[in-house]
PDB file of C-alpha atoms in Angstrom:
ATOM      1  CA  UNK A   1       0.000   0.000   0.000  1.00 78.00           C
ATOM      2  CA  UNK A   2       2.739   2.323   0.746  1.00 75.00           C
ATOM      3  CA  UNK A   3       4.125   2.173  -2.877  1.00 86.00           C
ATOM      4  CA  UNK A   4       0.814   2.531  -4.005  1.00 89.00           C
ATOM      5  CA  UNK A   5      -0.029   5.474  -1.974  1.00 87.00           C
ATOM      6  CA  UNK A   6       3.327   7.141  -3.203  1.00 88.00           C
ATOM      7  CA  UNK A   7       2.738   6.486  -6.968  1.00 89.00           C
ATOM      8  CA  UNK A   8      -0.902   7.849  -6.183  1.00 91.00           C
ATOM      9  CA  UNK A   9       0.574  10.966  -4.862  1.00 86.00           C
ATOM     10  CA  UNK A  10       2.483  11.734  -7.596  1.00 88.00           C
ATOM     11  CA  UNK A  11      -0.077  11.415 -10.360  1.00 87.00           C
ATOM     12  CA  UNK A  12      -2.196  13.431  -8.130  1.00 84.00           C
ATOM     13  CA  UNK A  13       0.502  16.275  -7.753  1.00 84.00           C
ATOM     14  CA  UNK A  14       1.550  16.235 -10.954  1.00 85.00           C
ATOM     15  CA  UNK A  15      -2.445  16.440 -12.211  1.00 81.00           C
ATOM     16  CA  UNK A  16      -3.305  19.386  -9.548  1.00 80.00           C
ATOM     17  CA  UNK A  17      -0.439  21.520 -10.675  1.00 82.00           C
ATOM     18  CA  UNK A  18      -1.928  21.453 -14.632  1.00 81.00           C
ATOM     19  CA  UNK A  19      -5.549  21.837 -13.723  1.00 76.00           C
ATOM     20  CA  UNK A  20      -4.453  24.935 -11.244  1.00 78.00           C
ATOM     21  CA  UNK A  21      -2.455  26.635 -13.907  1.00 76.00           C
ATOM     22  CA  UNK A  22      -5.040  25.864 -16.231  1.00 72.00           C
ATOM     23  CA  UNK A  23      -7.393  27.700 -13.640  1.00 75.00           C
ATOM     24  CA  UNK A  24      -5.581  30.286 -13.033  1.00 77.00           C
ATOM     25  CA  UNK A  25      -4.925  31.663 -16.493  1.00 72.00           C
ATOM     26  CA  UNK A  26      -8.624  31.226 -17.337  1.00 72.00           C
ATOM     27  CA  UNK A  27      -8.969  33.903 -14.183  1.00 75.00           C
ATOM     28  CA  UNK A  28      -6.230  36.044 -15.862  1.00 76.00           C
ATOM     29  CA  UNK A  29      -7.881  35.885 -19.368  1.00 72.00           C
ATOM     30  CA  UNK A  30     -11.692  36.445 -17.780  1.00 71.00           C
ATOM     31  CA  UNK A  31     -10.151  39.709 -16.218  1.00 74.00           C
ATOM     32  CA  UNK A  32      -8.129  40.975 -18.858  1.00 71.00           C
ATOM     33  CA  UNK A  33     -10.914  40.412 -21.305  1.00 72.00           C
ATOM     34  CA  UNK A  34     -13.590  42.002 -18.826  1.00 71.00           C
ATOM     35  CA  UNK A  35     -10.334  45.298 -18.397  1.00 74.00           C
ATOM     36  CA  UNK A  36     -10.393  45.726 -22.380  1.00 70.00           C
ATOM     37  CA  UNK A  37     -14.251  45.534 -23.020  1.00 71.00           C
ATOM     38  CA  UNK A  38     -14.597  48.134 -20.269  1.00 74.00           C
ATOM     39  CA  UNK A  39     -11.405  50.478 -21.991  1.00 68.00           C
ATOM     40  CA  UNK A  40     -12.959  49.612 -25.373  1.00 61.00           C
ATOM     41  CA  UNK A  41     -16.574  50.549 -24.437  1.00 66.00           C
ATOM     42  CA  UNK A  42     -14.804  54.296 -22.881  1.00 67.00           C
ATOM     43  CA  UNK A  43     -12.084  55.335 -25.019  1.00 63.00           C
ATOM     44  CA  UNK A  44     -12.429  53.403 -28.116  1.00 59.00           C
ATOM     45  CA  UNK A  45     -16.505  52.858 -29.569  1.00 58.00           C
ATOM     46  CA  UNK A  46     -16.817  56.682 -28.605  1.00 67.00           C
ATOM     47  CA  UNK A  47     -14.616  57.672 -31.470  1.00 60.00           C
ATOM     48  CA  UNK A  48     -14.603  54.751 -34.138  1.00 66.00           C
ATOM     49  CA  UNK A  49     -17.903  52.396 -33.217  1.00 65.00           C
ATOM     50  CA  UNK A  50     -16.444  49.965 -36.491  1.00 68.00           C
ATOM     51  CA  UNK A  51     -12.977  49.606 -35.022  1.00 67.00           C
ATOM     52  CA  UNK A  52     -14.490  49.310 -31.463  1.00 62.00           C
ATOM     53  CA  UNK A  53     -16.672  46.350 -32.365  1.00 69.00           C
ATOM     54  CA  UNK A  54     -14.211  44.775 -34.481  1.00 70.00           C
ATOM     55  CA  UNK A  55     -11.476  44.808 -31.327  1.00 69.00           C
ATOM     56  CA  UNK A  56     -14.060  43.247 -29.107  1.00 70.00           C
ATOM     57  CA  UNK A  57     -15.136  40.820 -32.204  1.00 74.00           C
ATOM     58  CA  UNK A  58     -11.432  39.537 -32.707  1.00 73.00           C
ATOM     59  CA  UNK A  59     -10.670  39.244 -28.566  1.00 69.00           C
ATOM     60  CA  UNK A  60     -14.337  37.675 -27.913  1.00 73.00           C
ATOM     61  CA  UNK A  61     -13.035  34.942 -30.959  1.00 75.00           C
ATOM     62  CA  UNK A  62      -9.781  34.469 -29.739  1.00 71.00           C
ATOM     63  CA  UNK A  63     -10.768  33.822 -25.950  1.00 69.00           C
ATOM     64  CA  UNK A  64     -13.458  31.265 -27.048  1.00 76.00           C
ATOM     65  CA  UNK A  65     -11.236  29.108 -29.328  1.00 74.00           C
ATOM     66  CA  UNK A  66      -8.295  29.511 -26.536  1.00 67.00           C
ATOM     67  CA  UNK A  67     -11.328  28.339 -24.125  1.00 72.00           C
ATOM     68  CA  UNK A  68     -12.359  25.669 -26.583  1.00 75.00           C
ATOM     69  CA  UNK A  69      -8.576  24.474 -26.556  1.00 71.00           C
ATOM     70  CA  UNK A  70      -8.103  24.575 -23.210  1.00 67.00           C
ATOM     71  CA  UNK A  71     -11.283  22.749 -22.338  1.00 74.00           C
ATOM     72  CA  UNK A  72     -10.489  19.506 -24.606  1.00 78.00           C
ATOM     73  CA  UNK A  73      -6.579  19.136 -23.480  1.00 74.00           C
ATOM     74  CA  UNK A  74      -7.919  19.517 -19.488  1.00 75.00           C
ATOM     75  CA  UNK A  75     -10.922  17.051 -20.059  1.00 80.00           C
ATOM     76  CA  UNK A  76      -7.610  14.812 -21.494  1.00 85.00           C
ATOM     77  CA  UNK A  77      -5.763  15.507 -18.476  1.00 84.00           C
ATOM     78  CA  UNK A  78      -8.378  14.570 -16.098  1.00 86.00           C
ATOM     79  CA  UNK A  79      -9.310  11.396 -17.926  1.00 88.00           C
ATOM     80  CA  UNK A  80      -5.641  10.253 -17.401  1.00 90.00           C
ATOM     81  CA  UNK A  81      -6.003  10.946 -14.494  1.00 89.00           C
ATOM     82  CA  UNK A  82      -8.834   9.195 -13.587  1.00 91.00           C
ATOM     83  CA  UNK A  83      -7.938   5.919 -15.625  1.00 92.00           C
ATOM     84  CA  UNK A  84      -4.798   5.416 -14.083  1.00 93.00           C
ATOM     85  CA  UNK A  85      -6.414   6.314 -10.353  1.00 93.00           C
ATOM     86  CA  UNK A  86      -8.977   3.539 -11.064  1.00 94.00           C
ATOM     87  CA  UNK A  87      -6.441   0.592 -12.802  1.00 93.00           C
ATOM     88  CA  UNK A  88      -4.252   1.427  -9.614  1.00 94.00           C
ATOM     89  CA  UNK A  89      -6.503   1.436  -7.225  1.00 95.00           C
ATOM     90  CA  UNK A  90      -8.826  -1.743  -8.900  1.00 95.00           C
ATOM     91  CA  UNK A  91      -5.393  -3.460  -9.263  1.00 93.00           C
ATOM     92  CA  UNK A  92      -4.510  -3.241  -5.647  1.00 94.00           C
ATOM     93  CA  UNK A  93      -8.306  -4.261  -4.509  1.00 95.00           C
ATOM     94  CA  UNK A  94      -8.916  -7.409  -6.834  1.00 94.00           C
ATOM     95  CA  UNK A  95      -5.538  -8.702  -6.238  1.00 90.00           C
ATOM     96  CA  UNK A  96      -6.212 -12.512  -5.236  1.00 82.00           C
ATOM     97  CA  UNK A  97      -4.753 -15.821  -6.524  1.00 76.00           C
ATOM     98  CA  UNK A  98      -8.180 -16.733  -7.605  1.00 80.00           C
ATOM     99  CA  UNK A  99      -8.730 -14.507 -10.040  1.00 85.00           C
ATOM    100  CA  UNK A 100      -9.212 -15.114 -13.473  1.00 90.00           C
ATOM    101  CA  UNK A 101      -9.138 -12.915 -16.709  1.00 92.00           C
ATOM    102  CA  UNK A 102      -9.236  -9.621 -14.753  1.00 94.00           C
ATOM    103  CA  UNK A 103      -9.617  -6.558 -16.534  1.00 93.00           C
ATOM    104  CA  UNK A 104     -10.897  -3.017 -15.238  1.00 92.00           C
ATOM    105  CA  UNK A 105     -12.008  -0.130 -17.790  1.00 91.00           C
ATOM    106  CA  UNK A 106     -13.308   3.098 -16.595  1.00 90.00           C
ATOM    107  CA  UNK A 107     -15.416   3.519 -19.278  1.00 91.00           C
ATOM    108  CA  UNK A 108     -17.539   0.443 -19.021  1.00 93.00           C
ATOM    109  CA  UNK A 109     -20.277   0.378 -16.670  1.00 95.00           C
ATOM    110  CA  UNK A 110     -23.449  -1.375 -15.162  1.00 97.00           C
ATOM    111  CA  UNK A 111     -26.552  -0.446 -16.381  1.00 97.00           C
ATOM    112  CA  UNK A 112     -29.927   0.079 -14.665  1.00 97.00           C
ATOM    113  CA  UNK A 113     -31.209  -3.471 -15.297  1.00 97.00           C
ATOM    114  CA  UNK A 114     -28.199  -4.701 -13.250  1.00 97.00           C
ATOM    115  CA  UNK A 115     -29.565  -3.073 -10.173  1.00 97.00           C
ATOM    116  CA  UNK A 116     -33.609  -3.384 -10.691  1.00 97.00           C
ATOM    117  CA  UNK A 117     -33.501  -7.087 -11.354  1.00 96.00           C
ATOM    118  CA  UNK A 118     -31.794  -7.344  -8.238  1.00 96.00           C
ATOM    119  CA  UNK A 119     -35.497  -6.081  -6.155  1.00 96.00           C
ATOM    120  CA  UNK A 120     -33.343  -4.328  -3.370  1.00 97.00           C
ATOM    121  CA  UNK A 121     -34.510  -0.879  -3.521  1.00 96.00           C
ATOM    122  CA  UNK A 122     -38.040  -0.394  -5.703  1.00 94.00           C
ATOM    123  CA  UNK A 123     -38.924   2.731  -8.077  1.00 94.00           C
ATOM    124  CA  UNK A 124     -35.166   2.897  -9.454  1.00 96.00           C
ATOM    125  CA  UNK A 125     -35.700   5.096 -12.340  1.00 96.00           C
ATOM    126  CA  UNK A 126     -31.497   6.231 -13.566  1.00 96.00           C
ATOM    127  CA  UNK A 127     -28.400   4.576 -12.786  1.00 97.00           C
ATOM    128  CA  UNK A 128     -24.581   6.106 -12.936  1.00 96.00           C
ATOM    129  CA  UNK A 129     -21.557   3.906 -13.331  1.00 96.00           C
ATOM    130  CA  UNK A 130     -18.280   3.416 -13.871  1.00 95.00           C
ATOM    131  CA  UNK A 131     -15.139   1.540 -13.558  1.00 95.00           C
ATOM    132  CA  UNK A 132     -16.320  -2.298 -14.375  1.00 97.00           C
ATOM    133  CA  UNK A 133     -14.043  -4.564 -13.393  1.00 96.00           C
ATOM    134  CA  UNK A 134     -14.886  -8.113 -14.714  1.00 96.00           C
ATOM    135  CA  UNK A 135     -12.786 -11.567 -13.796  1.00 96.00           C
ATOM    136  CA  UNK A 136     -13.917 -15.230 -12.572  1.00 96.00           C
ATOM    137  CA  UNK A 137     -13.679 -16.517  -9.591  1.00 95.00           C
ATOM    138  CA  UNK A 138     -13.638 -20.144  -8.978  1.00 93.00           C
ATOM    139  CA  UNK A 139     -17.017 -21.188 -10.945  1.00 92.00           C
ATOM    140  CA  UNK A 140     -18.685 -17.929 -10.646  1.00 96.00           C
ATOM    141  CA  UNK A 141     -18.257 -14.732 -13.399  1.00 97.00           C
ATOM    142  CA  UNK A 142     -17.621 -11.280 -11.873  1.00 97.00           C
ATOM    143  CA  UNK A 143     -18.710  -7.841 -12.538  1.00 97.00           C
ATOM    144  CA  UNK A 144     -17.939  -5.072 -10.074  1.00 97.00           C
ATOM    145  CA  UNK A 145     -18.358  -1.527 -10.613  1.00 97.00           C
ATOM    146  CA  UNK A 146     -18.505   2.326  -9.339  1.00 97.00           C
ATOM    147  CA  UNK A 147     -22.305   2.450  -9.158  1.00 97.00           C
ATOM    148  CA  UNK A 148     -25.112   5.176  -8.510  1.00 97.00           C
ATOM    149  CA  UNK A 149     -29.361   4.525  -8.531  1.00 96.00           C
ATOM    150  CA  UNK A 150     -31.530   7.256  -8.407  1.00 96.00           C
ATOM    151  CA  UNK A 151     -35.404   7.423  -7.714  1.00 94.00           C
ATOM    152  CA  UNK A 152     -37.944  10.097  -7.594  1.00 93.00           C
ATOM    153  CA  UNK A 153     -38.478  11.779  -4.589  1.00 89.00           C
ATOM    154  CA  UNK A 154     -40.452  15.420  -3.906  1.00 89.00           C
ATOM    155  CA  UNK A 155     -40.283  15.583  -7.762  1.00 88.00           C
ATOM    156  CA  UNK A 156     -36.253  15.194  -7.790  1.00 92.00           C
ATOM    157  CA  UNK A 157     -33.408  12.364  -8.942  1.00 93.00           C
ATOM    158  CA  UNK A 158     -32.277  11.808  -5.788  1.00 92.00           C
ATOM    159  CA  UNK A 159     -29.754   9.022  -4.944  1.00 93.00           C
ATOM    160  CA  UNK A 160     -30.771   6.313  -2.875  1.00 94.00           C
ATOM    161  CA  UNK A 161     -27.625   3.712  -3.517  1.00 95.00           C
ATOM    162  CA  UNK A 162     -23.995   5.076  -3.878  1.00 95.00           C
ATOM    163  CA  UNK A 163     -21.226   2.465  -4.028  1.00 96.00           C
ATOM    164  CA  UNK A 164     -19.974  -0.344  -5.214  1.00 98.00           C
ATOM    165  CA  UNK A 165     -21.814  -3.048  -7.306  1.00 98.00           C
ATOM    166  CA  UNK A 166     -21.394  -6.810  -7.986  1.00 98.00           C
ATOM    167  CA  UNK A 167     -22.909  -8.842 -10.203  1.00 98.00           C
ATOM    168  CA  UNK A 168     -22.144 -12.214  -9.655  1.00 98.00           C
ATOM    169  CA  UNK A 169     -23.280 -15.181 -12.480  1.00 97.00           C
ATOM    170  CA  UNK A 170     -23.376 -18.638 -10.829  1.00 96.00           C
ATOM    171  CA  UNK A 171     -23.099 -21.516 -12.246  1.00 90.00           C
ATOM    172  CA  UNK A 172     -26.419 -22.907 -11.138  1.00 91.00           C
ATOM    173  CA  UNK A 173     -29.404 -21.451  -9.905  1.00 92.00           C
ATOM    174  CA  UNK A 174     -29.926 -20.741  -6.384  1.00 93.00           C
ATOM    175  CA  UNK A 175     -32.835 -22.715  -4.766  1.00 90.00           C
ATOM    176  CA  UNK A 176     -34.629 -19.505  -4.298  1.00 91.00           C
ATOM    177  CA  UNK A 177     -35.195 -15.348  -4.230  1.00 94.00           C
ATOM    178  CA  UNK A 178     -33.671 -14.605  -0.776  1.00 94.00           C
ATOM    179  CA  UNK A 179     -31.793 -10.825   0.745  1.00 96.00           C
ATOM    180  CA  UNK A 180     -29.283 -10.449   3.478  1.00 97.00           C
ATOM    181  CA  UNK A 181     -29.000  -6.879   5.080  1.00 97.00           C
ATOM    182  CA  UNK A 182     -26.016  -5.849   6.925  1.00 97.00           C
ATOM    183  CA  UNK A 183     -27.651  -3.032   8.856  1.00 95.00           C
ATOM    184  CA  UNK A 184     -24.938   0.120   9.362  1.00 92.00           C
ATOM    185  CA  UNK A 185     -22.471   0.877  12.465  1.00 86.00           C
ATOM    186  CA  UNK A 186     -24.305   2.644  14.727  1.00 78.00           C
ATOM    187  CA  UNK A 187     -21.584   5.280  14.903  1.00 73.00           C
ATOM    188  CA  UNK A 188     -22.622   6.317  10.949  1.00 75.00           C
ATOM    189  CA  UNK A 189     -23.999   9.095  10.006  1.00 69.00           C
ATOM    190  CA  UNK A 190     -24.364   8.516   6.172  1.00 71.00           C
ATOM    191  CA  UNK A 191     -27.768   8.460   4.873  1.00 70.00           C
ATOM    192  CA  UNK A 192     -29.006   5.024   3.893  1.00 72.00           C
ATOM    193  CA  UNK A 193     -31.370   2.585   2.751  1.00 77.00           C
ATOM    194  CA  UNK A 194     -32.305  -0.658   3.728  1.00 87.00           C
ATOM    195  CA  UNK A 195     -34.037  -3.246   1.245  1.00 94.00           C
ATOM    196  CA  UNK A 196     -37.803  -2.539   0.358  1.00 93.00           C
ATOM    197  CA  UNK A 197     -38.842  -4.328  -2.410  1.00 94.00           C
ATOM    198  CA  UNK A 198     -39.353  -7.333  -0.143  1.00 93.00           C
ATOM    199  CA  UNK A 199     -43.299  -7.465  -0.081  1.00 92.00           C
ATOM    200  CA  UNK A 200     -43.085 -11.203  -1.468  1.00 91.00           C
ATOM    201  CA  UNK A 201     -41.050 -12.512   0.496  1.00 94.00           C
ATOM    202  CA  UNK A 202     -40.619 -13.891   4.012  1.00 94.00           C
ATOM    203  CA  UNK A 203     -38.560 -11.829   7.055  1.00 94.00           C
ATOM    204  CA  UNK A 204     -36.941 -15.123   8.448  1.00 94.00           C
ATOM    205  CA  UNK A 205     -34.196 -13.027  11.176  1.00 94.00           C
ATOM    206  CA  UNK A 206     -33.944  -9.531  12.459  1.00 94.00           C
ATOM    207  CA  UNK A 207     -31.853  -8.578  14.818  1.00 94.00           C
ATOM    208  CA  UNK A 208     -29.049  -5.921  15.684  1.00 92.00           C
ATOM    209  CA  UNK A 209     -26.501  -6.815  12.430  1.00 94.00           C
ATOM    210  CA  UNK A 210     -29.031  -7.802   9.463  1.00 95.00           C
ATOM    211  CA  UNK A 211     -32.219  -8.785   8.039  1.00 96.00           C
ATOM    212  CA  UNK A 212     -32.690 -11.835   6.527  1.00 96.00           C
ATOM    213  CA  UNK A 213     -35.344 -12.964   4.083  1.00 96.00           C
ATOM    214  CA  UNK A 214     -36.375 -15.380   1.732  1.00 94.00           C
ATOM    215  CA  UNK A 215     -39.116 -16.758  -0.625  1.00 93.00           C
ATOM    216  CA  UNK A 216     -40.304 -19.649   1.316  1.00 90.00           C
ATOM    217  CA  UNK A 217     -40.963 -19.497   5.144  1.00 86.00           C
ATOM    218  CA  UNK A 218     -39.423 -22.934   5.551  1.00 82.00           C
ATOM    219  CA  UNK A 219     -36.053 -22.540   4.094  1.00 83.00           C
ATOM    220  CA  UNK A 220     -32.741 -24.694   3.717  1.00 82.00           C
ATOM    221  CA  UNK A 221     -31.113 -22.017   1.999  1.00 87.00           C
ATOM    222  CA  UNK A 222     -30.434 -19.310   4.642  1.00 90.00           C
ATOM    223  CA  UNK A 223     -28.024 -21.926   6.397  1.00 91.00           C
ATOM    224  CA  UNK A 224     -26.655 -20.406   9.748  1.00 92.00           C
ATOM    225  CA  UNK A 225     -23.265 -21.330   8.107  1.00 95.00           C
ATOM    226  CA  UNK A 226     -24.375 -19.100   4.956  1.00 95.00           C
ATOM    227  CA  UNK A 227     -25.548 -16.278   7.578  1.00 95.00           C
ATOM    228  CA  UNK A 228     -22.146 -16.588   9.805  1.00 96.00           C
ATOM    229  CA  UNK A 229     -19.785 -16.133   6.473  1.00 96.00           C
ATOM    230  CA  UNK A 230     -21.979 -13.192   5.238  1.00 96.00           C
ATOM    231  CA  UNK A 231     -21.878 -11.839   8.720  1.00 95.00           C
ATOM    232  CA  UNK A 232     -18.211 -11.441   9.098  1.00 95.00           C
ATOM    233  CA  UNK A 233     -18.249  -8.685   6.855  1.00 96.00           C
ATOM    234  CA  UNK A 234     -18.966  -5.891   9.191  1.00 93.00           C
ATOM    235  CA  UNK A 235     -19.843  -2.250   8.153  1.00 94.00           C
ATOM    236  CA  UNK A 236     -18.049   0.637   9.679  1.00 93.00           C
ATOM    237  CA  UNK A 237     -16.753   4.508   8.973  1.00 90.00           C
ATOM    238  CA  UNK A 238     -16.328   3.530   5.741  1.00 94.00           C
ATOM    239  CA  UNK A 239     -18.512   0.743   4.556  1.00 95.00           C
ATOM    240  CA  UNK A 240     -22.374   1.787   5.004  1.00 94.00           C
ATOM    241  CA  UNK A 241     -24.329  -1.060   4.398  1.00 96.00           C
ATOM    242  CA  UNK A 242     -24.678  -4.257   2.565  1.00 97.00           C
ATOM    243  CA  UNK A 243     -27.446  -6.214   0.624  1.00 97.00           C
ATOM    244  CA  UNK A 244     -26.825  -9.620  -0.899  1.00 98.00           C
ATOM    245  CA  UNK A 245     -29.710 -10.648  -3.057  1.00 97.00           C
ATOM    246  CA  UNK A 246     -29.976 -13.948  -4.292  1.00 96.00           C
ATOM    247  CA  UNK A 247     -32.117 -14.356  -7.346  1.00 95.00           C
ATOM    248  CA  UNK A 248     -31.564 -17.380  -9.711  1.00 94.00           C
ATOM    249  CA  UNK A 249     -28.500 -17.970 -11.223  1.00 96.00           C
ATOM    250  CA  UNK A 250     -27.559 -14.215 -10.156  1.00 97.00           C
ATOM    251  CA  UNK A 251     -26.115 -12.762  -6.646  1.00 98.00           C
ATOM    252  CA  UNK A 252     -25.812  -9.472  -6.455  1.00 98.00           C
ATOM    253  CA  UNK A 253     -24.330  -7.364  -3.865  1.00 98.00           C
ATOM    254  CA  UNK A 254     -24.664  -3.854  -2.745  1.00 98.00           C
ATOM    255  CA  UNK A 255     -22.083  -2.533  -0.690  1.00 97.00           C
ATOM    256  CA  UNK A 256     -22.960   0.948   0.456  1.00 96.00           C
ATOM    257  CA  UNK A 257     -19.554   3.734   0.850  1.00 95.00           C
ATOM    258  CA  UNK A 258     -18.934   6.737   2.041  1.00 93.00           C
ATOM    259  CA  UNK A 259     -17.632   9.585  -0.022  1.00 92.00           C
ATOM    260  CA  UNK A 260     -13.908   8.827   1.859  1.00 93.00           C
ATOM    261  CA  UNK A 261     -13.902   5.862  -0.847  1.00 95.00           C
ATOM    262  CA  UNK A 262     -16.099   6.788  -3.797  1.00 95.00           C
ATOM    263  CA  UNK A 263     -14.838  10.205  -4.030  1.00 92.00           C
ATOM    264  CA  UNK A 264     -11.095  10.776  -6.709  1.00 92.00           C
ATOM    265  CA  UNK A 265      -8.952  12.672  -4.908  1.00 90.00           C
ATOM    266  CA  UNK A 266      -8.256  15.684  -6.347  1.00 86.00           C
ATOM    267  CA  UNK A 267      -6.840  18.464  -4.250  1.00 83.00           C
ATOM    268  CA  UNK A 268      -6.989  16.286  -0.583  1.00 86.00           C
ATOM    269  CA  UNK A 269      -4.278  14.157  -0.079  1.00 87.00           C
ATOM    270  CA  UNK A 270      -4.893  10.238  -0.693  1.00 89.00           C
ATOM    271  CA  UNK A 271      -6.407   7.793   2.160  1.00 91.00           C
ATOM    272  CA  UNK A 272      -5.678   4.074   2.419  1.00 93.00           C
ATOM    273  CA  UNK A 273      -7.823   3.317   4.798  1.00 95.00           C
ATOM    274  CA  UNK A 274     -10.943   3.289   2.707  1.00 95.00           C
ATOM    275  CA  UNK A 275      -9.083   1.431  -0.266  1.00 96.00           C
ATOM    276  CA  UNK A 276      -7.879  -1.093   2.456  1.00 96.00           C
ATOM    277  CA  UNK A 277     -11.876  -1.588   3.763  1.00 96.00           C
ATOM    278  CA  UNK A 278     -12.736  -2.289   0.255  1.00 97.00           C
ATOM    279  CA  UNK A 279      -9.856  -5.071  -0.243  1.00 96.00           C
ATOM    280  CA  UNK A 280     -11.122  -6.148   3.005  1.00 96.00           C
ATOM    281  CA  UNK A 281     -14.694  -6.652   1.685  1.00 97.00           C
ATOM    282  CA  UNK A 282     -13.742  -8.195  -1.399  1.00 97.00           C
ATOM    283  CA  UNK A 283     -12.086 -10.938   0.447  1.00 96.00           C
ATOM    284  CA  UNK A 284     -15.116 -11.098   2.588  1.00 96.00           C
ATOM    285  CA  UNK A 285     -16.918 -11.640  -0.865  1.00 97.00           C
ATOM    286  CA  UNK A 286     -14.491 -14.201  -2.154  1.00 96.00           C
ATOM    287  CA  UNK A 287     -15.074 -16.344   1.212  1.00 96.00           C
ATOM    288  CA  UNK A 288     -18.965 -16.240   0.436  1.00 96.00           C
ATOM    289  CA  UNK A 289     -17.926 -17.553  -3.000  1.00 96.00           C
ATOM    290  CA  UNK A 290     -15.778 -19.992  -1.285  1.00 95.00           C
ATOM    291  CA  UNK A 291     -18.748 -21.714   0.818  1.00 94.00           C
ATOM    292  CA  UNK A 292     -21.480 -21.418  -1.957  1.00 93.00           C
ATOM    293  CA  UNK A 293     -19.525 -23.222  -4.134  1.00 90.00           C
ATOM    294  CA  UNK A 294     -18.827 -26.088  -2.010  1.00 78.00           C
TER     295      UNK A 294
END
């Protein structure tokens, strides 16, 4: 992690310092711009109106294709950036001798039918993603990604899931629809959401770390072994909540973060310790694998 952090640094450094200049002279040009309309407008339209409009014409054209410049080679910069933040960082958290045919690509992404199939949260109207990792693990194929859903609420998108999003294949079917809840530390303070689109099925256990349910009442499924392995992933400052929702041949899992993780550093300096939580997980996630596949 330490050479990681480092090499994160750097990039970061070296991205802040182009992005400030960039910023700055943009402030310099605004102001010198807003200086020569002002002289223009005084000294200049009073005694030739032609020359004073063409001299505003020509600077007007010359800031917005230096803006128009500018604009493309910093969106460049920051989607560098942001590429190599995400293969470092998705390199560092997948890392396990299990893996299989890993690749990450920050352009790829979940889509809404990812999440809504899933029946965690109902009325899901938009999605956001990024970052899809995909890779197989033991008999089951992997995708993991950066993921936002969004429902309607006092007439506004607001986002009711903000994290990160598995979709797991299996190779066969689960023996039926079931959802485990990891209910949040009681020391957060991050808005969240527990599972609601649960009005078919059965609450089988609720108590002070999850909710459990399932399709049938009388159920082999929810094993306590199956409940003690999910259950040793425990959320914290970092890690909200989690929902694991079985459904077919599909398991999906929402892991709930705070901002510490989700958010690219930009100007702040880097910190592990979110990063580290989210390796944690995974290897949380690899151990369910591990026991549903024996």
């Amino acid at each position: 992690m330490e050479n990681l952090q480092t090499i994160l640094e750097e990039k970061k450094t070296v991205f802040w310092k182009e992005y400030s200049k960039y910023k700055r002279i943009n402030n310099i040009l605004l102001g010198a711009s807003v200086a020569v309309i002002i002289a223009d407008y005084i000294w200049l339209l009073p005694l030739n109106q032609i020359l004073g409009f063409v001299v505003i014409g020509v600077m007007l054209a010359g800031l917005l294709f230096y803006s128009s410049f500018m604009k493309k080679n910093i969106s460049t910069k920051v989607s560098t950036y942001l590429k190599e933040f995400y293969l470092l960082t998705s390199n560092y958290a997948f890392d396990h001798e299990r893996r299989d045919g890993f690749s990450a690509v920050m352009e790829e992404k979940l889509q809404l039918n990812d999440f809504v199939d899933a029946h965690i949260l109902k009325d899901i109207i938009h999605s956001g993603s990024r970052n899809l990792v995909r890779y197989d693990y033991r008999s089951f194929q992997v995708k993991a990604a950066d993921y936002v859903g969004y429902r309607e609420i006092n007439k506004k998108r607001t986002p009711v899931f903000l994290g990160k999003l598995f979709v797991i294949k299996a190779g066969t079917s689960f023996p039926q629809r079931g959802m485990i809840y990891l209910k949040p530390a009681k020391e957060t303070t991050v808005p969240n959401y527990g599972p609601d689109d649960v009005l078919d099925l059965h609450k089988l256990v609720d108590n002070e770390k999850m909710v459990v349910y399932a399709s049938e009442e009388n159920t082999s499924f929810m094993t306590n072994q199956l409940l003690k392995v999910v259950g040793a992933m425990t959320p914290n400052a970092y890690l909200v909540d989690a929902t694991f929702a079985f459904n077919g041949d599909i398991l999906t899992i929402a892991l709930s973060y705070s901002d510490e993780l989700m958010a690219v550093p930009l100007k702040e300096a880097f910190n592990p310790i979110p990063l580290e939580t989210f390796k944690d997980n995974i290897s949380d996630i690899h151990q369910i694998l591990n026991h549903l596949a024996d």
